[in-house]
Amino acid sequence: MTLRFACAGLDVPPAVRAQVAEDDVAARLVAEDPTLWDPDAADGTAARLGWLDLPATSGELVPRLTALRADLQAEGLDRVVLCGSGGAALAAAVACRAAGVPLVVLDGTDPGQVAAAAAELERTVVVVTPSSGDDGTTDAHRRALVTAFAAAGLDEARIGARFVVVAGPGSPLADTAAAMGARAVVLADDPQVGGRFGALSASALVPAALAGADVAALLDEAAELAEELGKPDNAALELGVALGAGFRTGRDKVALVDGDAAPAGLGSWVEQLVAGSTGSGGRGLLPVVLESVDAPGAAGADRLLAVLGGEPVPPGPSVGVTGPLGAQFLGWEYATAVAGRLLGIDPFEPRDVDDDVRALLEAGPVEERPAATIGAVQLAGSGGVLDDVDLSQHDGVALALAALLAAVPPRGSLTVTAYLDPVRDAGAARLRAALAAHGSLAVTFGWGPQVRRTTAPYHRGGPQTGVYLQLTGDVAEDLPVPDRPWSFGALQAAQAASDRQAAAARGRPLLHLHLTDRAAGVDQLLDALS
């Protein structure tokens, strides 16, 4: 079985069909013709189309990874921690969930999350992967885990044997791997494969394979689909046409929901791919990951519902995409490339977030005076979001949230970013549906700093109609970043401050809620929205 596409209630304009046929999109895409997008940037695009070859070329990794996993298992190293972020890390996590094997993904800077990853070290191996536009997060993770192994009594040689590194030849990460005596170094596919399109790259396959996922099956599933992609009626092409037609008819929000046949988290991987690839020149498709097909925010005049691993939901407009995971990965990458053509943007253009985190760290803590403290919540805002809010009232938090919701323009969106612990503070994710229920808004939720590598490029390069809610929280027990004059708590705070400054520079409304007691603060916010 390969990829299958179905559609309900979406009228594709004849002009879209005509463009796809006249441009010979299917054949030119599989031929890796870079002029499909921006001819003036064809040289750069040509160097970033290697993802189309991965179903065939990545197979070379399988014997090596199989042997390496066997060696690790024989030594009792059966817990894999991935230090990496972005599309490849999300793909590895989805592959492991689909296979029912554990993988610890360390992609945040909350001290609690870092401390939890540095546990059970007697059975832990660490995979370090490159992240485009990295602000020092992955290196901080590596340093923290090296220090944790040393504290557990391992010498330098034994510590190096606990690390597997994916790195480009001659890169700083490759030099670091050599210096620490890493057990294995696997060559990365960059720059021929960008992180957004790296679901079948070494950066995803190495951690997934070492954790126990059958990556050979993933590649076989993708290879079966690859044989169909040059045909003018293939399922991935139809998906791309639907995304482009949605945009052309005013449906520039793609509501994503995991169907019964989809592994948990597939929607989040699609989110980073579509958002990171299409937000450019004031245009783009904004994915909105939902809890279910009838969750708040699923319907709206600007929305196209996409069911991953399930059938479309009538009366629509809705699409359903079914098929094995390897085909889903390759199919969505192909469809995103097609959508880029129809949107008139280059989906492969590097869109790393301009990063001032290091400068903020070196300058010291960012001072932000709260406008008020109500219960466990400190409130601050920019872009005029609190100008008309009376925060002296006992229901000041509810009034502030109401003002934030009122600031969302027609066809706009509300983005919630939580710089908290995704495990201990998981209840914060419930805010997405609670906010979306007020007027069926398009509301997205993400954990910081992961969103800096996933959806932030859309918000900075796409339509400037976004409104933002940022959550931060007191740190109960901070952790130092080894050999750096700052802590993980300070790094997390600097990343959050950088996001606030970026929103302010674009003149977008942002409400910053700092939780002095995280659990109580989340409950207080949910109560304010009930």
Coordinates of C-alpha atoms in Angstrom, one line a residue:
M1 CA 0.0 0.0 0.0
T2 CA 1.3 3.4 -0.9
L3 CA -0.1 7.0 -0.4
R4 CA -3.8 7.5 -0.9
F5 CA -5.5 10.9 -1.2
A6 CA -9.2 11.8 -1.0
C7 CA -11.0 15.1 -0.9
A8 CA -14.4 16.3 0.1
G9 CA -16.0 19.7 -0.6
L10 CA -13.0 21.5 -2.1
D11 CA -13.4 23.0 -5.5
V12 CA -10.0 23.2 -7.3
P13 CA -10.1 26.2 -9.7
P14 CA -9.5 25.2 -13.3
A15 CA -6.6 27.6 -13.5
V16 CA -4.8 25.6 -10.8
R17 CA -5.2 22.4 -12.7
A18 CA -4.1 24.1 -15.9
Q19 CA -1.0 25.6 -14.3
V20 CA 0.1 22.2 -12.9
A21 CA -0.4 20.5 -16.3
E22 CA 1.2 23.3 -18.4
D23 CA 4.2 23.6 -16.1
D24 CA 4.6 19.8 -16.1
V25 CA 5.1 20.0 -12.4
A26 CA 5.2 16.2 -11.6
A27 CA 7.9 15.4 -14.2
R28 CA 10.0 18.4 -13.5
L29 CA 9.9 17.9 -9.8
V30 CA 11.1 14.3 -9.9
A31 CA 13.8 15.5 -12.4
E32 CA 14.9 18.0 -9.7
D33 CA 14.4 21.0 -11.9
P34 CA 15.1 24.0 -9.7
T35 CA 13.5 26.5 -12.1
L36 CA 10.1 25.3 -11.0
W37 CA 10.3 27.9 -8.2
D38 CA 12.4 31.1 -8.4
P39 CA 14.5 30.9 -11.6
D40 CA 16.8 33.7 -10.1
A41 CA 17.6 31.4 -7.1
A42 CA 17.8 28.2 -9.1
D43 CA 21.4 27.5 -8.2
G44 CA 20.6 27.6 -4.5
T45 CA 17.5 25.5 -4.9
A46 CA 19.3 22.9 -7.0
A47 CA 21.6 22.3 -4.0
R48 CA 18.6 21.6 -1.7
L49 CA 16.6 19.0 -3.7
G50 CA 18.5 16.0 -2.3
W51 CA 15.5 14.9 -0.2
L52 CA 14.0 13.4 -3.4
D53 CA 16.9 10.9 -3.6
L54 CA 16.8 9.8 0.1
P55 CA 14.5 6.8 -0.3
A56 CA 17.3 5.3 -2.4
T57 CA 20.5 6.8 -1.0
S58 CA 19.7 6.5 2.7
G59 CA 19.5 2.8 2.4
E60 CA 23.3 2.7 2.6
L61 CA 23.0 3.6 6.3
V62 CA 20.9 0.6 7.3
P63 CA 23.5 -2.1 7.7
R64 CA 25.8 0.3 9.7
L65 CA 22.9 1.4 12.0
T66 CA 21.8 -2.2 12.5
A67 CA 25.2 -3.3 13.6
L68 CA 25.7 -0.2 15.8
R69 CA 22.4 -0.8 17.5
A70 CA 23.3 -4.5 18.1
D71 CA 26.6 -3.4 19.7
L72 CA 24.8 -0.9 22.0
Q73 CA 22.2 -3.4 23.0
A74 CA 24.9 -5.9 23.9
E75 CA 26.4 -3.3 26.2
G76 CA 23.1 -2.6 27.9
L77 CA 22.7 0.8 26.2
D78 CA 19.0 0.7 25.3
R79 CA 17.9 4.3 26.2
V80 CA 18.5 6.8 23.4
V81 CA 18.5 10.5 24.0
L82 CA 18.3 12.7 20.9
C83 CA 19.9 16.2 21.1
G84 CA 18.4 17.9 18.1
S85 CA 15.5 20.0 17.0
G86 CA 13.4 20.8 13.9
G87 CA 12.0 18.6 11.2
A88 CA 14.4 15.7 11.4
A89 CA 14.0 15.4 15.2
L90 CA 10.2 15.5 14.9
A91 CA 10.3 12.8 12.2
A92 CA 12.5 10.5 14.4
A93 CA 10.0 10.9 17.3
V94 CA 7.1 10.1 15.0
A95 CA 8.9 7.0 13.6
C96 CA 9.6 5.7 17.1
R97 CA 6.0 6.3 18.3
A98 CA 4.8 4.4 15.2
A99 CA 7.1 1.5 16.1
G100 CA 6.2 1.6 19.8
V101 CA 9.8 2.2 20.9
P102 CA 11.0 4.9 23.3
L103 CA 13.1 7.9 22.2
V104 CA 13.9 10.8 24.5
V105 CA 14.0 14.0 22.5
L106 CA 15.8 16.8 24.2
D107 CA 14.9 19.9 22.2
G108 CA 14.0 22.4 24.9
T109 CA 16.0 24.5 27.4
D110 CA 13.7 24.2 30.4
P111 CA 16.0 23.0 33.2
G112 CA 13.5 20.4 34.3
Q113 CA 13.4 18.9 30.8
V114 CA 17.3 18.8 30.6
A115 CA 17.6 17.2 34.1
A116 CA 15.1 14.5 33.1
A117 CA 17.1 13.6 30.0
A118 CA 20.2 13.3 32.1
A119 CA 18.8 10.3 34.0
E120 CA 19.3 6.5 33.8
L121 CA 22.8 7.2 32.5
E122 CA 24.0 3.6 33.0
R123 CA 21.8 2.6 30.0
T124 CA 21.9 5.8 27.9
V125 CA 23.5 6.6 24.5
V126 CA 23.2 10.1 23.1
V127 CA 22.7 11.1 19.5
V128 CA 23.6 14.6 18.5
T129 CA 22.3 16.0 15.2
P130 CA 22.8 19.4 13.5
S131 CA 20.1 22.0 13.6
S132 CA 20.1 24.8 11.1
G133 CA 20.2 28.2 12.7
D134 CA 20.9 26.7 16.1
D135 CA 21.2 29.3 18.8
G136 CA 23.5 27.1 21.0
T137 CA 20.8 24.8 22.4
T138 CA 22.1 21.6 21.0
D139 CA 25.7 22.3 22.1
A140 CA 24.4 23.2 25.6
H141 CA 22.6 19.8 25.7
R142 CA 25.7 18.0 24.7
R143 CA 27.8 19.8 27.3
A144 CA 25.2 19.0 30.0
L145 CA 25.2 15.3 29.2
V146 CA 29.0 15.1 29.0
T147 CA 29.1 16.6 32.5
A148 CA 26.4 14.3 33.8
F149 CA 28.3 11.2 32.5
A150 CA 31.5 12.5 34.2
A151 CA 29.6 13.0 37.4
A152 CA 28.5 9.4 37.1
G153 CA 32.1 8.3 37.1
L154 CA 32.9 7.8 33.4
D155 CA 36.3 8.9 32.1
E156 CA 36.7 10.8 28.8
A157 CA 37.0 7.7 26.6
R158 CA 33.9 6.0 28.1
I159 CA 32.0 9.3 27.7
G160 CA 32.9 9.6 24.0
A161 CA 31.7 6.0 23.5
R162 CA 28.2 7.1 24.7
F163 CA 27.9 9.6 21.8
V164 CA 26.8 9.1 18.2
V165 CA 27.1 12.3 16.1
V166 CA 25.5 13.2 12.8
A167 CA 27.5 16.0 11.2
G168 CA 28.5 17.5 7.9
P169 CA 32.1 16.9 6.8
G170 CA 34.4 19.6 8.1
S171 CA 31.7 21.2 10.2
P172 CA 32.2 22.5 13.7
L173 CA 30.1 19.6 15.0
A174 CA 32.3 17.1 13.2
D175 CA 35.3 18.7 14.8
T176 CA 33.6 18.5 18.2
A177 CA 32.8 14.8 17.7
A178 CA 36.4 14.0 16.8
A179 CA 37.7 15.9 19.8
M180 CA 35.5 14.1 22.3
G181 CA 36.2 10.7 20.7
A182 CA 32.6 10.0 19.7
R183 CA 31.7 6.4 19.2
A184 CA 30.5 7.0 15.7
V185 CA 30.1 9.9 13.3
V186 CA 27.6 9.7 10.5
L187 CA 27.8 12.1 7.7
A188 CA 24.8 14.5 7.4
D189 CA 23.0 15.2 4.2
D190 CA 23.2 18.9 4.5
P191 CA 23.2 21.2 2.5
Q192 CA 21.5 18.9 -0.1
V193 CA 18.7 18.3 2.4
G194 CA 17.3 21.0 4.6
G195 CA 16.1 20.1 8.0
R196 CA 12.4 20.7 7.1
F197 CA 12.7 18.1 4.4
G198 CA 14.9 15.7 6.4
A199 CA 12.5 13.0 7.5
L200 CA 14.4 10.3 5.6
S201 CA 17.8 11.8 6.2
A202 CA 20.6 10.6 8.5
S203 CA 19.5 13.2 11.1
A204 CA 16.2 11.4 11.5
L205 CA 17.2 7.8 10.7
V206 CA 20.1 7.5 13.0
P207 CA 18.2 8.2 16.3
A208 CA 15.2 6.3 15.1
A209 CA 17.2 3.2 14.1
L210 CA 19.2 3.2 17.4
A211 CA 16.0 3.4 19.3
G212 CA 14.6 0.4 17.5
A213 CA 12.4 1.7 14.7
D214 CA 12.5 -0.2 11.4
V215 CA 14.0 2.5 9.2
A216 CA 14.6 0.0 6.3
A217 CA 10.8 -0.4 6.2
L218 CA 10.3 3.4 6.2
L219 CA 12.7 3.8 3.2
D220 CA 10.9 0.9 1.4
E221 CA 7.6 2.6 1.9
A222 CA 9.0 5.9 0.6
A223 CA 10.7 4.2 -2.4
E224 CA 7.4 2.6 -3.4
L225 CA 5.8 6.1 -3.5
A226 CA 8.8 7.6 -5.3
E227 CA 8.1 5.4 -8.3
E228 CA 4.7 7.1 -8.7
L229 CA 5.8 10.7 -8.3
G230 CA 6.5 11.4 -11.9
K231 CA 2.9 10.6 -12.9
P232 CA 0.5 13.5 -13.5
D233 CA -2.2 12.0 -11.2
N234 CA -0.2 10.8 -8.2
A235 CA -1.6 11.2 -4.7
A236 CA 1.1 13.5 -3.5
L237 CA 0.6 15.8 -6.4
E238 CA -3.1 15.9 -5.7
L239 CA -2.4 16.8 -2.1
G240 CA -0.1 19.7 -3.2
V241 CA -2.8 20.8 -5.6
A242 CA -5.4 20.8 -2.8
L243 CA -3.0 22.9 -0.6
G244 CA -2.4 25.4 -3.4
A245 CA -6.1 25.5 -4.3
G246 CA -7.0 26.1 -0.7
F247 CA -4.6 29.1 -0.6
R248 CA -5.9 30.4 -4.0
T249 CA -9.5 30.3 -2.6
G250 CA -8.8 32.0 0.7
R251 CA -8.2 28.9 2.8
D252 CA -4.7 29.6 4.0
K253 CA -5.0 27.8 7.3
V254 CA -4.5 24.0 7.2
A255 CA -6.2 22.4 10.2
L256 CA -4.2 19.1 10.9
V257 CA -5.5 16.2 12.8
D258 CA -4.1 12.7 13.3
G259 CA -6.6 10.1 12.2
D260 CA -6.9 6.6 13.6
A261 CA -4.1 5.3 11.4
A262 CA -1.6 8.0 12.1
P263 CA 1.1 7.8 14.8
A264 CA 0.9 10.6 17.4
G265 CA 2.8 13.6 16.4
L266 CA 2.6 13.3 12.6
G267 CA 0.6 16.5 12.5
S268 CA 3.4 18.4 14.4
W269 CA 5.9 17.2 11.8
V270 CA 3.7 18.3 8.9
E271 CA 3.2 21.6 10.8
Q272 CA 6.9 22.4 10.8
L273 CA 7.3 21.4 7.1
V274 CA 4.4 23.4 5.7
A275 CA 4.9 26.5 8.0
G276 CA 8.6 26.6 7.6
S277 CA 8.5 26.2 3.9
T278 CA 5.7 28.5 2.8
G279 CA 6.0 31.6 4.9
S280 CA 7.7 34.0 2.6
G281 CA 6.9 37.4 1.0
G282 CA 3.9 38.0 3.1
R283 CA 2.3 34.7 2.0
G284 CA 2.1 31.2 3.4
L285 CA 0.0 28.3 4.7
L286 CA -0.4 28.2 8.5
P287 CA -0.9 24.7 9.8
V288 CA -3.1 24.4 13.0
V289 CA -2.6 21.1 14.8
L290 CA -5.9 20.0 16.4
E291 CA -6.8 17.5 19.1
S292 CA -9.6 16.0 17.0
V293 CA -11.7 16.6 13.8
D294 CA -14.3 18.5 15.8
A295 CA -11.9 20.4 18.1
P296 CA -12.4 24.2 18.4
G297 CA -10.8 25.9 15.4
A298 CA -11.4 23.1 13.0
A299 CA -13.9 25.0 10.9
G300 CA -13.7 28.4 9.4
A301 CA -13.9 30.3 6.1
D302 CA -10.1 30.4 5.9
R303 CA -9.6 26.7 6.9
L304 CA -8.9 23.5 5.0
L305 CA -9.1 20.4 7.3
A306 CA -6.5 17.7 6.6
V307 CA -6.9 14.3 8.2
L308 CA -3.6 12.4 8.5
G309 CA -4.1 8.7 8.4
G310 CA -7.9 9.0 7.9
E311 CA -10.6 9.9 5.5
P312 CA -11.8 13.5 4.7
V313 CA -14.7 14.8 6.8
P314 CA -17.8 15.7 4.8
P315 CA -19.1 18.2 3.9
G316 CA -15.6 19.7 3.9
P317 CA -13.6 21.3 2.6
S318 CA -11.4 18.5 3.8
V319 CA -8.7 16.1 2.6
G320 CA -7.6 12.8 3.9
V321 CA -4.2 11.3 3.4
T322 CA -3.6 7.6 4.2
G323 CA -0.7 5.3 3.7
P324 CA 2.4 4.0 5.5
L325 CA 4.6 6.4 7.4
G326 CA 7.5 6.4 4.9
A327 CA 5.1 7.4 2.2
Q328 CA 3.5 10.0 4.4
F329 CA 6.9 11.6 4.9
L330 CA 7.9 11.7 1.3
G331 CA 4.4 12.5 0.1
W332 CA 4.0 15.6 2.3
E333 CA 7.4 16.8 1.4
Y334 CA 6.5 16.5 -2.3
A335 CA 3.1 18.1 -1.8
T336 CA 4.7 21.1 0.0
A337 CA 7.1 21.6 -2.9
V338 CA 4.1 21.6 -5.3
A339 CA 2.2 24.0 -3.0
G340 CA 5.2 26.3 -3.1
R341 CA 5.0 26.5 -6.9
L342 CA 1.3 27.4 -6.6
L343 CA 1.9 30.0 -4.0
G344 CA 4.7 31.6 -6.0
I345 CA 7.4 31.1 -3.4
D346 CA 10.5 29.0 -3.0
P347 CA 9.8 26.4 -0.4
F348 CA 13.5 25.5 0.0
E349 CA 14.8 29.0 0.8
P350 CA 16.6 28.9 4.1
R351 CA 14.4 30.6 6.7
D352 CA 16.5 30.4 9.8
V353 CA 15.3 32.8 12.5
D354 CA 17.7 35.7 12.9
D355 CA 19.1 35.0 16.3
D356 CA 20.1 37.5 18.9
V357 CA 20.0 35.0 21.8
R358 CA 23.8 35.0 22.3
A359 CA 23.8 38.8 22.5
L360 CA 21.0 38.8 25.0
L361 CA 22.8 36.2 27.1
E362 CA 26.0 38.2 27.1
A363 CA 24.1 41.4 28.0
G364 CA 22.6 39.8 31.1
P365 CA 19.0 39.2 32.2
V366 CA 16.3 41.0 30.2
E367 CA 14.4 43.1 32.7
E368 CA 10.6 43.3 32.0
R369 CA 8.5 45.1 34.5
P370 CA 5.1 43.4 34.8
A371 CA 2.0 45.5 34.4
A372 CA 0.4 43.6 37.2
T373 CA 0.6 40.4 39.2
I374 CA -2.7 38.6 39.7
G375 CA -2.6 35.3 41.6
A376 CA 0.2 33.2 40.1
V377 CA 0.3 35.2 36.9
Q378 CA 2.5 38.2 36.1
L379 CA 1.2 40.1 33.1
A380 CA 3.1 42.2 30.5
G381 CA 2.3 43.1 26.9
S382 CA 3.4 44.9 23.8
G383 CA 1.8 46.2 20.7
G384 CA -1.0 47.9 22.6
V385 CA -2.6 44.6 23.8
L386 CA -3.0 45.8 27.4
D387 CA -3.7 49.5 26.7
D388 CA -7.4 49.4 27.6
V389 CA -7.3 46.6 30.1
D390 CA -8.1 47.4 33.8
L391 CA -5.7 45.1 35.5
S392 CA -6.8 46.3 39.0
Q393 CA -9.9 44.2 38.6
H394 CA -10.0 40.7 40.3
D395 CA -10.7 39.2 36.8
G396 CA -7.8 41.1 35.2
V397 CA -6.3 37.9 33.7
A398 CA -9.6 37.1 32.0
L399 CA -9.8 40.7 30.8
A400 CA -6.3 40.5 29.4
L401 CA -7.0 37.3 27.5
A402 CA -10.2 38.8 26.1
A403 CA -8.3 41.8 24.9
L404 CA -5.8 39.5 23.2
L405 CA -8.5 37.5 21.5
A406 CA -10.1 40.8 20.3
A407 CA -6.8 41.8 18.8
V408 CA -6.8 38.9 16.3
P409 CA -7.8 40.5 13.0
P410 CA -10.1 38.9 10.4
R411 CA -8.3 35.9 8.8
G412 CA -5.6 36.3 11.5
S413 CA -4.3 33.8 14.0
L414 CA -3.3 33.5 17.6
T415 CA 0.0 31.7 18.4
V416 CA 0.6 30.3 21.9
T417 CA 4.2 29.5 22.8
A418 CA 5.0 28.0 26.2
Y419 CA 8.6 28.2 27.4
L420 CA 7.9 25.6 30.0
D421 CA 8.5 21.9 30.6
P422 CA 6.6 19.8 28.0
V423 CA 6.2 16.9 30.5
R424 CA 5.7 18.5 33.9
D425 CA 3.7 21.4 32.5
A426 CA 1.9 19.5 29.8
G427 CA -1.5 20.9 30.9
A428 CA -0.5 24.2 29.2
A429 CA -1.3 22.6 25.9
R430 CA -5.0 22.6 26.9
L431 CA -5.0 26.4 26.4
R432 CA -5.1 26.0 22.6
A433 CA -8.6 24.6 22.5
A434 CA -9.8 26.8 25.3
L435 CA -8.7 29.9 23.4
A436 CA -9.9 28.6 20.0
A437 CA -13.4 28.0 21.5
H438 CA -13.8 31.8 21.7
G439 CA -15.0 32.6 18.2
S440 CA -13.5 29.5 16.4
L441 CA -10.2 31.2 16.0
A442 CA -7.2 29.7 14.3
V443 CA -5.0 29.1 17.4
T444 CA -1.7 27.2 17.3
F445 CA 0.3 25.9 20.3
G446 CA 4.0 25.1 20.5
W447 CA 6.7 24.6 23.1
G448 CA 9.6 27.0 23.1
P449 CA 12.3 27.0 21.8
Q450 CA 11.2 24.3 19.4
V451 CA 8.9 26.7 17.6
R452 CA 12.0 28.8 16.7
R453 CA 13.0 26.0 14.3
T454 CA 9.5 25.0 13.1
T455 CA 6.8 27.6 12.8
A456 CA 8.6 30.9 13.6
P457 CA 9.8 31.4 10.0
Y458 CA 6.2 31.5 8.9
H459 CA 5.3 34.2 11.4
R460 CA 8.3 36.3 10.5
G461 CA 8.0 35.9 6.7
G462 CA 4.3 35.2 6.1
P463 CA 1.3 37.4 6.5
Q464 CA 1.6 39.8 9.4
T465 CA -1.8 39.0 10.9
G466 CA -0.6 37.1 13.9
V467 CA -1.2 37.8 17.6
Y468 CA 0.9 36.1 20.2
L469 CA 0.6 34.7 23.7
Q470 CA 3.8 33.7 25.4
L471 CA 4.0 31.7 28.6
T472 CA 7.1 31.6 30.9
G473 CA 7.5 30.3 34.4
D474 CA 9.6 30.5 37.5
V475 CA 12.4 27.9 37.5
A476 CA 12.4 25.8 40.7
E477 CA 16.0 24.4 40.2
D478 CA 18.2 25.8 37.5
L479 CA 21.1 24.0 35.8
P480 CA 24.4 25.6 34.6
V481 CA 25.5 25.2 31.0
P482 CA 28.9 23.7 31.5
D483 CA 31.8 26.0 30.4
R484 CA 29.4 28.9 29.7
P485 CA 28.7 31.9 32.0
W486 CA 25.0 31.2 31.9
S487 CA 22.4 28.6 32.9
F488 CA 19.7 26.8 31.1
G489 CA 17.2 29.0 32.8
A490 CA 19.0 32.1 31.5
L491 CA 19.2 30.5 28.0
Q492 CA 15.5 29.8 28.1
A493 CA 14.7 33.3 29.2
A494 CA 16.9 34.8 26.5
Q495 CA 15.1 32.8 23.8
A496 CA 11.7 33.9 25.1
A497 CA 12.9 37.5 25.2
S498 CA 14.2 37.2 21.6
D499 CA 10.7 36.1 20.5
R500 CA 9.1 39.0 22.2
Q501 CA 11.5 41.5 20.6
A502 CA 10.8 40.0 17.2
A503 CA 7.1 40.4 17.6
A504 CA 7.5 44.0 18.9
A505 CA 9.8 44.8 15.9
R506 CA 7.0 43.7 13.5
G507 CA 4.4 45.7 15.5
R508 CA 2.4 42.6 16.4
P509 CA 0.4 42.4 19.7
L510 CA 1.9 40.1 22.3
L511 CA 0.7 39.2 25.8
H512 CA 3.4 37.7 28.1
L513 CA 2.2 35.8 31.1
H514 CA 4.8 34.7 33.6
L515 CA 3.7 32.0 36.0
T516 CA 5.2 32.3 39.4
D517 CA 3.7 28.9 40.2
R518 CA 3.5 26.9 37.0
A519 CA 0.7 24.4 38.0
A520 CA -1.4 27.0 39.7
G521 CA -0.8 29.5 36.9
V522 CA -2.0 27.1 34.2
D523 CA -5.1 26.3 36.2
Q524 CA -5.7 30.0 36.7
L525 CA -5.5 30.6 32.9
L526 CA -7.9 27.8 32.1
D527 CA -10.3 29.0 34.7
A528 CA -10.2 32.5 33.2
L529 CA -11.2 31.0 29.8
S530 CA -13.9 28.8 31.1

